[in-house]
mmCIF file of C-alpha atoms in Angstrom:
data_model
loop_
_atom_site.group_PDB
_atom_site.id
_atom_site.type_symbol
_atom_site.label_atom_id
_atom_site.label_comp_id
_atom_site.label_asym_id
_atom_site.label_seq_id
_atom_site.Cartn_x
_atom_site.Cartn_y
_atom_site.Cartn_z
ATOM 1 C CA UNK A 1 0.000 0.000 0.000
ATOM 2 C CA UNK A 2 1.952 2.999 -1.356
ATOM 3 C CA UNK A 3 1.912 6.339 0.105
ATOM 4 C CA UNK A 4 0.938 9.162 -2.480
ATOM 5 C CA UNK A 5 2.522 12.735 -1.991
ATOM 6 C CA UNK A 6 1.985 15.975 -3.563
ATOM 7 C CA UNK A 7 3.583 18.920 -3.165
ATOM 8 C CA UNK A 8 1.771 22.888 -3.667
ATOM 9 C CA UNK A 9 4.185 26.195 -3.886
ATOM 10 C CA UNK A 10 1.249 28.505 -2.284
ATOM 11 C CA UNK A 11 1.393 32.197 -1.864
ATOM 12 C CA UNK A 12 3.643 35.086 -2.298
ATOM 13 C CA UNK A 13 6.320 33.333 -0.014
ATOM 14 C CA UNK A 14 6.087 30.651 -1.831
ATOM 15 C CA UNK A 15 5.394 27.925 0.884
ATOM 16 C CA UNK A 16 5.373 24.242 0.604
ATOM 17 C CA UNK A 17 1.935 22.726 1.460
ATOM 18 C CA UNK A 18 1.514 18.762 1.155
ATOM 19 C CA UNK A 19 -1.172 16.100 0.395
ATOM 20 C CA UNK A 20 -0.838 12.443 1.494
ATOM 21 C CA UNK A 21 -2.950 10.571 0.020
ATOM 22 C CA UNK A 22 -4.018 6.641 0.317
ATOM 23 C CA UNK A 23 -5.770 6.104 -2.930
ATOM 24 C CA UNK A 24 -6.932 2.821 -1.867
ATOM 25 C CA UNK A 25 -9.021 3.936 1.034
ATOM 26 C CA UNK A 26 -9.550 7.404 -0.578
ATOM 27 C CA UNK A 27 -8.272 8.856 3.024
ATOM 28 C CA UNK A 28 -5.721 12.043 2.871
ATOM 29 C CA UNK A 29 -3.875 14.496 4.938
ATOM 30 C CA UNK A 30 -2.974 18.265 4.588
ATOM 31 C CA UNK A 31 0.002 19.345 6.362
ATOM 32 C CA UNK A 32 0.426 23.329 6.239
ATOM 33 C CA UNK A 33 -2.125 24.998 3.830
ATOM 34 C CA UNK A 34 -0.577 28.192 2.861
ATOM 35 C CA UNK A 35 -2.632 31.041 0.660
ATOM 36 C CA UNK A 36 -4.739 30.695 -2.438
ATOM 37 C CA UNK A 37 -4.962 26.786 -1.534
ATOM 38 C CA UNK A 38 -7.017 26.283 -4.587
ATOM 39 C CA UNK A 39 -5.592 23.846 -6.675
ATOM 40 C CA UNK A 40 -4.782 21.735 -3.009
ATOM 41 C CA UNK A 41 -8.467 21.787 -2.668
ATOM 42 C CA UNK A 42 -8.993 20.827 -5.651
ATOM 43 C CA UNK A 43 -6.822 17.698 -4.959
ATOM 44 C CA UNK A 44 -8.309 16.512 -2.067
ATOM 45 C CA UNK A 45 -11.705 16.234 -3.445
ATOM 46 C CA UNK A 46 -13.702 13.198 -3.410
ATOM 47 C CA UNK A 47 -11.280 11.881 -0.501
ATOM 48 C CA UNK A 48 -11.624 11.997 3.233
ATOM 49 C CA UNK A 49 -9.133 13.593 4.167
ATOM 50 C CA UNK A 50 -8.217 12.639 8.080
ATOM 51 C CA UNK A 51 -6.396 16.078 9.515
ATOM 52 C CA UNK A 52 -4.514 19.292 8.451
ATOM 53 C CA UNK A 53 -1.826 18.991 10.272
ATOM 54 C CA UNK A 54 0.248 22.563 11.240
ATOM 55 C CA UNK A 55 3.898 22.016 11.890
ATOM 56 C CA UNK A 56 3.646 25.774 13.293
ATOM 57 C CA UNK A 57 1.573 28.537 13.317
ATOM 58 C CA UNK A 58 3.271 31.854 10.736
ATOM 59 C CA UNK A 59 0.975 33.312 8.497
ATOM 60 C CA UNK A 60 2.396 31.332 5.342
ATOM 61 C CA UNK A 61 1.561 28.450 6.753
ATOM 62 C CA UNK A 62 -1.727 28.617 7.816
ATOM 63 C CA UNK A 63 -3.361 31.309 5.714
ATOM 64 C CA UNK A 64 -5.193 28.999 3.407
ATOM 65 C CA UNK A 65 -6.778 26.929 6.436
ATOM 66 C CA UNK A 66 -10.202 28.352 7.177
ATOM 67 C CA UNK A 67 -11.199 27.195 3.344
ATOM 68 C CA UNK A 68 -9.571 24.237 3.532
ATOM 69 C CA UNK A 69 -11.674 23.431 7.173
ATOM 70 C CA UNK A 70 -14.778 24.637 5.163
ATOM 71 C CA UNK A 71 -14.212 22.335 2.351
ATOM 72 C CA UNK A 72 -13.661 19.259 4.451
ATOM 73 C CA UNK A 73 -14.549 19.273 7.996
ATOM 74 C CA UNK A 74 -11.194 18.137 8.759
ATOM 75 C CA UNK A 75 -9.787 18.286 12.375
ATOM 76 C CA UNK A 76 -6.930 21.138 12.921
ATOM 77 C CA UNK A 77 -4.295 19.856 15.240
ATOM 78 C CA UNK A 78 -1.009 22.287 16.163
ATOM 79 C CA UNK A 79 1.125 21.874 18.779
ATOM 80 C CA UNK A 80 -0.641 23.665 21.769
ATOM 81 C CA UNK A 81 2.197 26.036 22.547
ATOM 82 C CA UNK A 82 0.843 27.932 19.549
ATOM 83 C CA UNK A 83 -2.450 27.284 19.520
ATOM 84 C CA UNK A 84 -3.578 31.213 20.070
ATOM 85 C CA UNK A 85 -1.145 31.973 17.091
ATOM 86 C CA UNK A 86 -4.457 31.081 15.072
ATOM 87 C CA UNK A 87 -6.034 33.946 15.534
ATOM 88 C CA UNK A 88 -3.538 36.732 16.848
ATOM 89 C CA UNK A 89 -1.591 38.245 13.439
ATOM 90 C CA UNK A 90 1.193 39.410 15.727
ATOM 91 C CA UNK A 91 2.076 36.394 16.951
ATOM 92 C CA UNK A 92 1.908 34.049 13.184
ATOM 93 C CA UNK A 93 3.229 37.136 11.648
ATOM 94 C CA UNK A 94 1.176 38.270 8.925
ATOM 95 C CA UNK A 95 1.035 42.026 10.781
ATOM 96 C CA UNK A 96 4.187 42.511 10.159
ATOM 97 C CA UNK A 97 4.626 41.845 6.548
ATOM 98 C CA UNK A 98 1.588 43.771 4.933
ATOM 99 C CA UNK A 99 3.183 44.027 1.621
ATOM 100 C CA UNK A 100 2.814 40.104 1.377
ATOM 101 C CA UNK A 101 -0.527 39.415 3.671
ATOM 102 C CA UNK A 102 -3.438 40.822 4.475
ATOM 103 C CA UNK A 103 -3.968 40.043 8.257
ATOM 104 C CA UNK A 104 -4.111 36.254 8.932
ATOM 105 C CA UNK A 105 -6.899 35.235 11.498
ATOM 106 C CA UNK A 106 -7.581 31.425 11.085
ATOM 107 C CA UNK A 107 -9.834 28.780 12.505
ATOM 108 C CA UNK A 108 -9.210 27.487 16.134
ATOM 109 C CA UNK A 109 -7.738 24.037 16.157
ATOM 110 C CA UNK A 110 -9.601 21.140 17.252
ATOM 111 C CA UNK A 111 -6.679 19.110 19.246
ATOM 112 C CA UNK A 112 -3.436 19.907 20.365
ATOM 113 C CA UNK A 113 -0.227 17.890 19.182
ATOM 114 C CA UNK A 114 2.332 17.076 21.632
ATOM 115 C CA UNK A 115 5.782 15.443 21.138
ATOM 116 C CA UNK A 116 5.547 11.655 20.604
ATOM 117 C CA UNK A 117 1.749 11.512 19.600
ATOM 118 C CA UNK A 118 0.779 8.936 17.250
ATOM 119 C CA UNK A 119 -1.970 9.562 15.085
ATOM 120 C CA UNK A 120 -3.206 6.725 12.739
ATOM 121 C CA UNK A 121 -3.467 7.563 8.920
ATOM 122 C CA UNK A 122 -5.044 4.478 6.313
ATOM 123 C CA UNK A 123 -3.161 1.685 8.387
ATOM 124 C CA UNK A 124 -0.607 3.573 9.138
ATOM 125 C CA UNK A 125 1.119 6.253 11.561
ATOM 126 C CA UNK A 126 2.143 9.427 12.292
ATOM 127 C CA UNK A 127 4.611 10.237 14.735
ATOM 128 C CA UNK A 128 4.892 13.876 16.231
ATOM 129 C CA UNK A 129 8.381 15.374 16.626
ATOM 130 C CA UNK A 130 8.471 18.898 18.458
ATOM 131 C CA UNK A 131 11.174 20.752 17.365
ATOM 132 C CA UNK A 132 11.504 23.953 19.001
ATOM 133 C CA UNK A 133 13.035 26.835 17.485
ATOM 134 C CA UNK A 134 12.248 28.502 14.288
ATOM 135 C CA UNK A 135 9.399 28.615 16.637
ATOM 136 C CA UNK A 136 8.119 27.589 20.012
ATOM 137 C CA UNK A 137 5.512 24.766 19.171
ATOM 138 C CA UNK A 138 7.007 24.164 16.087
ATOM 139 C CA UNK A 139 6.409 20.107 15.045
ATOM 140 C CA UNK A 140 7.763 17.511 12.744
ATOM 141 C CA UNK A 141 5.729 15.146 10.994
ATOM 142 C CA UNK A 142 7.470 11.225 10.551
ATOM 143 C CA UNK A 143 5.525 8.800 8.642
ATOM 144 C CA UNK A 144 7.714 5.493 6.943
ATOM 145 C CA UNK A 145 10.735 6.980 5.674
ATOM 146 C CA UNK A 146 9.559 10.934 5.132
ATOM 147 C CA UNK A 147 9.459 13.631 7.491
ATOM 148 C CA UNK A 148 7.817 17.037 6.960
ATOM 149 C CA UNK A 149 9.970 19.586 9.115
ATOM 150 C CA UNK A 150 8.438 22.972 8.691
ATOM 151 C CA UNK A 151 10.482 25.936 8.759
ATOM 152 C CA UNK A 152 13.070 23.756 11.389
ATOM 153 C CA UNK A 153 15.397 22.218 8.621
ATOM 154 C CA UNK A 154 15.543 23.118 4.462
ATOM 155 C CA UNK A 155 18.142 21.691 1.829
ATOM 156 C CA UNK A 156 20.803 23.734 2.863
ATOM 157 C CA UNK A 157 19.585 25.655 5.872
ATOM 158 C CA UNK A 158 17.870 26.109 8.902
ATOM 159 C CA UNK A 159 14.760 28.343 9.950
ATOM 160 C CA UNK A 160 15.149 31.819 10.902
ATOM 161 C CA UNK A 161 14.535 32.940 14.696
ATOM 162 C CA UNK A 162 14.088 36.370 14.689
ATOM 163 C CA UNK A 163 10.627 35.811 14.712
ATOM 164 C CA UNK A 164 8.470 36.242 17.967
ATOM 165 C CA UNK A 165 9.361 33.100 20.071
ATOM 166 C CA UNK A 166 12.524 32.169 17.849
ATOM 167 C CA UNK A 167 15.293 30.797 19.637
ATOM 168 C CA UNK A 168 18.331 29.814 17.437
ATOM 169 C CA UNK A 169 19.917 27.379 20.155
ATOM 170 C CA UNK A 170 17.013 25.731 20.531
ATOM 171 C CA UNK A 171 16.442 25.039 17.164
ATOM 172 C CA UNK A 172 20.211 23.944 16.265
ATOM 173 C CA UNK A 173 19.691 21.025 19.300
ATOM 174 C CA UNK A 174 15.862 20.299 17.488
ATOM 175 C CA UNK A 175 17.765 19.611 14.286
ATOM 176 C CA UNK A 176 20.698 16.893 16.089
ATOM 177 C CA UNK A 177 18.177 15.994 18.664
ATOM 178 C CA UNK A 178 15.018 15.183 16.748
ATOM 179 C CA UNK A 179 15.951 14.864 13.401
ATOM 180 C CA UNK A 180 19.519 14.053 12.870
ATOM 181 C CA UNK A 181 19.037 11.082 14.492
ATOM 182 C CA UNK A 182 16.661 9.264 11.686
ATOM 183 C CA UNK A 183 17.592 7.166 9.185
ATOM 184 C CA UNK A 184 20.017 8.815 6.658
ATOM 185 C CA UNK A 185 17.640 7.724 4.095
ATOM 186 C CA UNK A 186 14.544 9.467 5.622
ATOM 187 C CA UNK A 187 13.640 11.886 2.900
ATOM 188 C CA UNK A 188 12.734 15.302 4.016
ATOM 189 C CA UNK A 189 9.947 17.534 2.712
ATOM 190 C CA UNK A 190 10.549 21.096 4.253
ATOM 191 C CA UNK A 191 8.253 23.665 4.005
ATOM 192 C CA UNK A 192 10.426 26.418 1.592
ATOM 193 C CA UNK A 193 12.609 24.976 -0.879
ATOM 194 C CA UNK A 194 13.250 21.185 -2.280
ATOM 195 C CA UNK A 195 13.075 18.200 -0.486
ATOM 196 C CA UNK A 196 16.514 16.340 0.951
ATOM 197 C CA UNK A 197 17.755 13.886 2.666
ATOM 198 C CA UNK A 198 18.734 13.615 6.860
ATOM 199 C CA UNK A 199 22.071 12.014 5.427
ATOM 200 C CA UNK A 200 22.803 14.481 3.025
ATOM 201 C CA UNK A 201 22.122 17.008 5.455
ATOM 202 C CA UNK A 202 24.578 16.018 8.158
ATOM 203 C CA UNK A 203 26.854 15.814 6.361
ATOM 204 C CA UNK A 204 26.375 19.155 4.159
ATOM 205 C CA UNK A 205 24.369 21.087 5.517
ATOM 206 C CA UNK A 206 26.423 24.608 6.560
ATOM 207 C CA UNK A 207 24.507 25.822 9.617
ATOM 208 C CA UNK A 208 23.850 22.339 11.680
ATOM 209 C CA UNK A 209 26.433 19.272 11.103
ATOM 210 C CA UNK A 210 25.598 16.158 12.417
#
């Protein structure tokens, strides 16, 4: 039973959003729907789609949310450190960069996320990583050999932490802590930029070696 992923570039900072989809049981999961989510919308259709995961709470990543809740009644889980993120624009963000957002005020979530959770996905599961830094409640999503990080590891970098909550020593133990430590082979799916690898990025990547 293969696992289907899609990636969507969404809005004007061009943010990774992602679909997993099991096409047998015509069950899915979002994981950080940034603006215009249209065409991720569009994908999701006719399938049941299980949670929209957050793997934090800035504007880019959750500004497409409230029409992706309306379109499929889908639970909203987020790590509860940044639960009131949701609906405050100071603290995801989106007040400060007017140029790129209008004022981001999404949905309440419906369950909090802590580290270690499991949640089940079409016979499967998804593990929870918290991975502090970029952002205080900011998670990591493992499921068989992928793992979504956010804004806490790219190809090639790191998240920035000059964001409310940020804390750049935090995030440099998340990265050898959490996700160093998995499989070199574990392919990562950031949310900016192309996907990697956790054993190309200890050994290359410039800001955190393993």
């Amino acid at each position: 039973m293969n696992l289907r992923i899609e990636r969507f570039v969404l809005g004007a900072i061009q943010e990774n959003a992602y679909a997993l989809f099991d096409d047998a049981h015509k069950e899915a999961v979002v994981i950080d729907p940034g603006a215009d989510p249209e065409p991720l919308i569009e994908a999701v259709r006719g399938y049941r789609v299980a949670y929209l995961l957050l793997t934090h709470a800035h504007f880019d990543h959750i500004a497409g949310l409230e029409a992706l809740k309306k379109a499929t009644g889908a639970p909203i889980l987020i790590h509860p450190q940044e639960a009131g993120w949701l609906r405050d624009p100071e603290l995801n963000g989106s007040a400060f960069f007017p140029e790129l957002t209008a004022r981001v005020v999404a949905p309440n979530a419906d369950r909090p996320v802590e580290d270690g959770a499991v949640l089940p996905f079409a016979r499967r599961t998804l593990k929870v990583l918290h991975v502090p830094g970029h952002s205080p409640g900011s998670v990591a999503y493992l499921i068989d050999e992928v793992v979504f990080t956010g804004d806490a590891l790219f190809a090639g970098g790191i998240g920035r932490t000059d964001l409310p909550g940020g804390d750049h020593a935090a995030l440099l133990r998340s990265v050898r802590e959490k996700l160093y430590p998995l499989p070199p082979e574990t392919r990562v799916y950031p949310g900016h930029g192309p996907e990697t690898t956790i054993g190309r990025e200890r050994t290359s990547n410039p800001f955190v070696r393993g």
